[in-house]
GROMACS .gro file of C-alpha atoms in nm:
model
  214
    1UNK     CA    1   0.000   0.000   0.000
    2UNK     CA    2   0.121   0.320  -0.081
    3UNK     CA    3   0.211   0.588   0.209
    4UNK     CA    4   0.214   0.980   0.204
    5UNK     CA    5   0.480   0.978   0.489
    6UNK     CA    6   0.700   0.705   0.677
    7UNK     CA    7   0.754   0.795   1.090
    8UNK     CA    8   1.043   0.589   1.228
    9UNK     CA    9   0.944   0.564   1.589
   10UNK     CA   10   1.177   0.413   1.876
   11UNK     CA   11   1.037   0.282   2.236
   12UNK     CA   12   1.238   0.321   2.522
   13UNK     CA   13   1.202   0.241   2.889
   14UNK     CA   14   1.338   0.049   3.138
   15UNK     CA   15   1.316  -0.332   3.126
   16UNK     CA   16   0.939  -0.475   3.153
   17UNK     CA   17   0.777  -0.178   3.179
   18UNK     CA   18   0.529  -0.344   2.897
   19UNK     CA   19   0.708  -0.158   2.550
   20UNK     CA   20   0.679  -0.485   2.367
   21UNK     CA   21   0.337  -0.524   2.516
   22UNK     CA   22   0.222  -0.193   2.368
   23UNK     CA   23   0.354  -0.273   2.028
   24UNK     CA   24   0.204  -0.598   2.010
   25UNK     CA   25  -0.105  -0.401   2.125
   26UNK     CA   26  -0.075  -0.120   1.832
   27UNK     CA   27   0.054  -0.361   1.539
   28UNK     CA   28  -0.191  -0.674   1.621
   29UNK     CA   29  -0.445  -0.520   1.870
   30UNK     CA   30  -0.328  -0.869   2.106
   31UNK     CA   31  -0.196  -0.857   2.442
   32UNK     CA   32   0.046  -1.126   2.504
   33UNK     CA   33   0.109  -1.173   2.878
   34UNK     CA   34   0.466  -1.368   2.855
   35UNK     CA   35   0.656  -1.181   2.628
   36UNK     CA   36   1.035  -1.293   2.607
   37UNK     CA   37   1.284  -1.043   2.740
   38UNK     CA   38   1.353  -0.823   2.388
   39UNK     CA   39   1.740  -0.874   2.247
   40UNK     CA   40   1.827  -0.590   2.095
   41UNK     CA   41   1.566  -0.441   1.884
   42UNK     CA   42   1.231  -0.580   1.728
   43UNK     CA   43   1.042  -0.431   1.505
   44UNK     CA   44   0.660  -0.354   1.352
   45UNK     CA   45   0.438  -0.121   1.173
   46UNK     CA   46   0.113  -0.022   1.103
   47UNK     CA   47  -0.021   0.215   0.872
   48UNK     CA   48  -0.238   0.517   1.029
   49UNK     CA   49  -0.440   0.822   0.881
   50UNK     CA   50  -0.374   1.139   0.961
   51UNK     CA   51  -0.549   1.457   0.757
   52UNK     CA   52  -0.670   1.196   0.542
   53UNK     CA   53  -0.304   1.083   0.401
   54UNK     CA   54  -0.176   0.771   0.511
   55UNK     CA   55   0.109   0.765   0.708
   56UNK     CA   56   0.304   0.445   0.815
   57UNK     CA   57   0.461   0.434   1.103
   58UNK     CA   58   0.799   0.169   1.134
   59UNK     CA   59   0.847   0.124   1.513
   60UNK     CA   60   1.165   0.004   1.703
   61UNK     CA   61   1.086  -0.143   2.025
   62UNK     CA   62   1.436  -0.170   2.228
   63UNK     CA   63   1.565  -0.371   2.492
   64UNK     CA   64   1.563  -0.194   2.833
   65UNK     CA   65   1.866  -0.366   2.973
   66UNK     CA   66   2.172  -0.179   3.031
   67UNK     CA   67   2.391  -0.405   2.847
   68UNK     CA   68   2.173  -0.348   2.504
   69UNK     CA   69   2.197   0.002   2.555
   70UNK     CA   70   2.477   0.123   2.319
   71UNK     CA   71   2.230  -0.045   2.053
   72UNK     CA   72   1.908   0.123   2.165
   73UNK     CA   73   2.179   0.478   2.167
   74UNK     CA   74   2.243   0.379   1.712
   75UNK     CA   75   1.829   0.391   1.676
   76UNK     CA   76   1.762   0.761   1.842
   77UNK     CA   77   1.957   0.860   1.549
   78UNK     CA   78   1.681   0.840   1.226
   79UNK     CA   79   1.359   0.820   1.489
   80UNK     CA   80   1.122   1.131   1.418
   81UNK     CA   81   0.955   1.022   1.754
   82UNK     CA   82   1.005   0.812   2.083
   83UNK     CA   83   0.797   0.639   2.328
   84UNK     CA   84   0.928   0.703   2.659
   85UNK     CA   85   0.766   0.424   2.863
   86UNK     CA   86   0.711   0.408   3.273
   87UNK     CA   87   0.523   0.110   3.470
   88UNK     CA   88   0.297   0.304   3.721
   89UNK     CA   89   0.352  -0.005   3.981
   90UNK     CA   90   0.719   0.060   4.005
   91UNK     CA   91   0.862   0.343   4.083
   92UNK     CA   92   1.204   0.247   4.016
   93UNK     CA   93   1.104   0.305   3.638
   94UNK     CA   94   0.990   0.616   3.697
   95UNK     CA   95   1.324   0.747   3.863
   96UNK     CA   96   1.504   0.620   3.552
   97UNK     CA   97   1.323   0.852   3.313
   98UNK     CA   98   1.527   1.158   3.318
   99UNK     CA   99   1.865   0.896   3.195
  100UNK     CA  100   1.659   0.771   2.952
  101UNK     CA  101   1.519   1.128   2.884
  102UNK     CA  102   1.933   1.250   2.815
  103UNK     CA  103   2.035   0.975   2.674
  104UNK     CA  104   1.770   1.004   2.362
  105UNK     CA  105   1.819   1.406   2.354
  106UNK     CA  106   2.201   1.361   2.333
  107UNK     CA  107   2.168   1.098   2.068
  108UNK     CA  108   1.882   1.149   1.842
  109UNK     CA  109   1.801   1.465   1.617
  110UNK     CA  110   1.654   1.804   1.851
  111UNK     CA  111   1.346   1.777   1.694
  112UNK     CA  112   1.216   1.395   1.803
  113UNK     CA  113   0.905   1.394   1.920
  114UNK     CA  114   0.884   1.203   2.263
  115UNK     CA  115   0.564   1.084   2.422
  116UNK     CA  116   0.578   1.029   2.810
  117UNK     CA  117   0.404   0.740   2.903
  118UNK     CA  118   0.275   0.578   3.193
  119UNK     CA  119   0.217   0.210   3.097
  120UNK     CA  120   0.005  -0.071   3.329
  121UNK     CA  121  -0.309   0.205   3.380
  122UNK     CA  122  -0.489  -0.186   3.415
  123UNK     CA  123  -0.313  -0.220   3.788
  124UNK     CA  124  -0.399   0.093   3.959
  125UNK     CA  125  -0.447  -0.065   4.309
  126UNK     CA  126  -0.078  -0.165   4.278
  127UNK     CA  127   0.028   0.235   4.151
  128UNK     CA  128   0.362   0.364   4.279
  129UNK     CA  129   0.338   0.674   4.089
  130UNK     CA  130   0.059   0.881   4.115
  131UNK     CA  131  -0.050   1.011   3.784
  132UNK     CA  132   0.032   1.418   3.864
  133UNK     CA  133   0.372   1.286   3.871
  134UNK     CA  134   0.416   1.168   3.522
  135UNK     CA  135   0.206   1.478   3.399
  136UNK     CA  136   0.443   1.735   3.598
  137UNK     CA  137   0.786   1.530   3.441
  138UNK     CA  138   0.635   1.567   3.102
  139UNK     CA  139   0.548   1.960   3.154
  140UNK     CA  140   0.906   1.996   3.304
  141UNK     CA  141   1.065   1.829   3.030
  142UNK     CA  142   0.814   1.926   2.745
  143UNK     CA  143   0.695   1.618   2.701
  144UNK     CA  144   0.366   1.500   2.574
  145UNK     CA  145   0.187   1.227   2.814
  146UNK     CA  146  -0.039   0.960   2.825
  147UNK     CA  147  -0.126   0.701   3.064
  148UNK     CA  148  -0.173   0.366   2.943
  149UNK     CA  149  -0.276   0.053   2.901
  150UNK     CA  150  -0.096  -0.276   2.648
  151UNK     CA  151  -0.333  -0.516   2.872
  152UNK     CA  152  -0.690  -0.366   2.762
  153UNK     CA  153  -0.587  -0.136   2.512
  154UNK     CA  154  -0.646   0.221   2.708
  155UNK     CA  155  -0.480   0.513   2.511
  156UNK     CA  156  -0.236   0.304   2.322
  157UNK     CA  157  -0.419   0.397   1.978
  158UNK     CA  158  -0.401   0.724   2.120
  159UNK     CA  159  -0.030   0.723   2.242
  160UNK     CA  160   0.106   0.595   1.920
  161UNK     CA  161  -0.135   0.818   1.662
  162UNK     CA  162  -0.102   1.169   1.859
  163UNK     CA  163   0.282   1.080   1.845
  164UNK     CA  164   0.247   1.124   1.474
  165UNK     CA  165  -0.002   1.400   1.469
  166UNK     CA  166   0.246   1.625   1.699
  167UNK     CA  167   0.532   1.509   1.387
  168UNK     CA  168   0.323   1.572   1.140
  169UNK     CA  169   0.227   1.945   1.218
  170UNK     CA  170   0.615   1.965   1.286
  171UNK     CA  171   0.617   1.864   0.916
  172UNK     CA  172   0.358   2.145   0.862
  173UNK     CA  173   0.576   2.410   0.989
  174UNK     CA  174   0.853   2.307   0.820
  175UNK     CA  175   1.022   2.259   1.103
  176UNK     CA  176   1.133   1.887   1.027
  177UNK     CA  177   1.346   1.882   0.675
  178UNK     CA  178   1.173   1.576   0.501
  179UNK     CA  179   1.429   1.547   0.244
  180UNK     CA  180   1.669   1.429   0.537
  181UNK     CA  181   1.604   1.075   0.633
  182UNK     CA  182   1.814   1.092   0.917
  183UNK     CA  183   1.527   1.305   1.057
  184UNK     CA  184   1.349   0.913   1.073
  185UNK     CA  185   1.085   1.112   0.808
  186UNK     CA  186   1.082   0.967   0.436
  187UNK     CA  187   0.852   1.073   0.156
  188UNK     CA  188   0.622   0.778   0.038
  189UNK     CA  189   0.671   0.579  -0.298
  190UNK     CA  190   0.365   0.759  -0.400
  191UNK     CA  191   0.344   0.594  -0.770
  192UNK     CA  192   0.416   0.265  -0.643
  193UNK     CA  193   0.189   0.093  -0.487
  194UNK     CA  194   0.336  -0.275  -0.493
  195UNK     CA  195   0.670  -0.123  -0.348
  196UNK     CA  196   0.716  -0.205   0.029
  197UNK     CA  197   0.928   0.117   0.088
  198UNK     CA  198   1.264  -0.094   0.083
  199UNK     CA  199   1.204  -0.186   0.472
  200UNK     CA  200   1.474  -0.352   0.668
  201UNK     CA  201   1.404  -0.761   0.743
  202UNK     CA  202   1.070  -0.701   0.910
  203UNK     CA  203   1.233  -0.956   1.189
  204UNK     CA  204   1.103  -0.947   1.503
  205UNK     CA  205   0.745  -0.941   1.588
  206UNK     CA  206   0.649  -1.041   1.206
  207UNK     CA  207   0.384  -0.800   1.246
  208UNK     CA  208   0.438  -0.593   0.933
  209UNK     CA  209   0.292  -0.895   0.766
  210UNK     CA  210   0.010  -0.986   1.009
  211UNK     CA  211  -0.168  -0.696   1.111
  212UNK     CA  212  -0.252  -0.517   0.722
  213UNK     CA  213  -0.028  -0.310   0.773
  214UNK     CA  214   0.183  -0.307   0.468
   0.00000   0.00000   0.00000
């Protein structure tokens, strides 16, 4: 199918927090309790509509483990947006945010769109961090928010589609240059149809095959 726009998105966050959770959740609309611990990077996508053009977003999710991280560091550099992911029953996560939060603005273009997020909205009788919290980081840090939920599905639509709707009116502004890929922003193959945008291996979650979005 053919795409107006490609968003390369990366999600980043500590280590089960629920970021593969909230792909699966986006890409296949499934929930998958057990998920095995990510190794390095996975990947999906989904195609989305935004001002009636479609736009298809190519998501990284990345492994939250510190020994992964110099990988994770190589994908902030062509994302046009990031999830920055939290579990509201830990709030070990939580504290972590502002080294994830420096270690995506040192590495990936000044322009990236990142998304706070509070993930596990499902379990709040177990909540460590109360959700003022998460929306005074984001205001601090001008950050977007969004609690969340990969379990039933609360706001992750949302999370993921309002991602690309604050990149796209960046777009609008010309305040992203579309002509750079390393901005994670590529112009669609808008005569082809058949062509799959020369993705990488869609490896991983095999979800750019599964859930129509290609």
């Amino acid at each position: 199918m053919s795409y107006a726009y490609l968003f390369k998105y990366i999600i980043i966050g500590d280590t089960g927090v629920g970021k593969s959770c909230l792909l699966l959740q986006f890409t296949d609309k499934r929930f998958q309790p057990v998920h095995d611990l990510t190794i390095g990077v996975e990947f999906g996508a989904r195609m989305i509509t935004i001002d009636s053009k479609q736009i298809k977003l190519q998501i990284w999710d990345t492994a939250g483990q510190e020994a992964f991280r110099s990988i994770t560091r190589s994908y902030y550099r062509g994302a046009a947006g990031a999830l920055l992911v939290y579990d509201i029953t830990r709030r070990e996560t939580f504290n972590h945010l502002t080294t994830w939060l420096e270690d995506a603005r040192q590495h990936s273009n000044s322009n990236m769109v990142i998304m706070l997020i509070g993930n596990k909205s499902d379990l709040d009788n177990r909540r460590e961090v109360r959700r003022e919290e998460g929306e005074a980081f984001a205001r601090e840090h001008g950050l977007v928010f969004m609690e969340t939920s990969a379990k039933t599905a609360a706001n992750v639509e949302e999370a993921f589609i309002n991602t690309a709707k604050e990149i796209y009116e960046k777009i609008q502004e010309g305040v992203f240059d579309i002509n750079n890929e390393a901005n994670g922003i590529k112009i669609g193959p808008q005569h082809s149809p058949t062509s799959p945008g020369g993705l990488p291996g869609t490896g991983g979650q095999g979800s750019a095959q599964g859930g129509g979005c290609c």
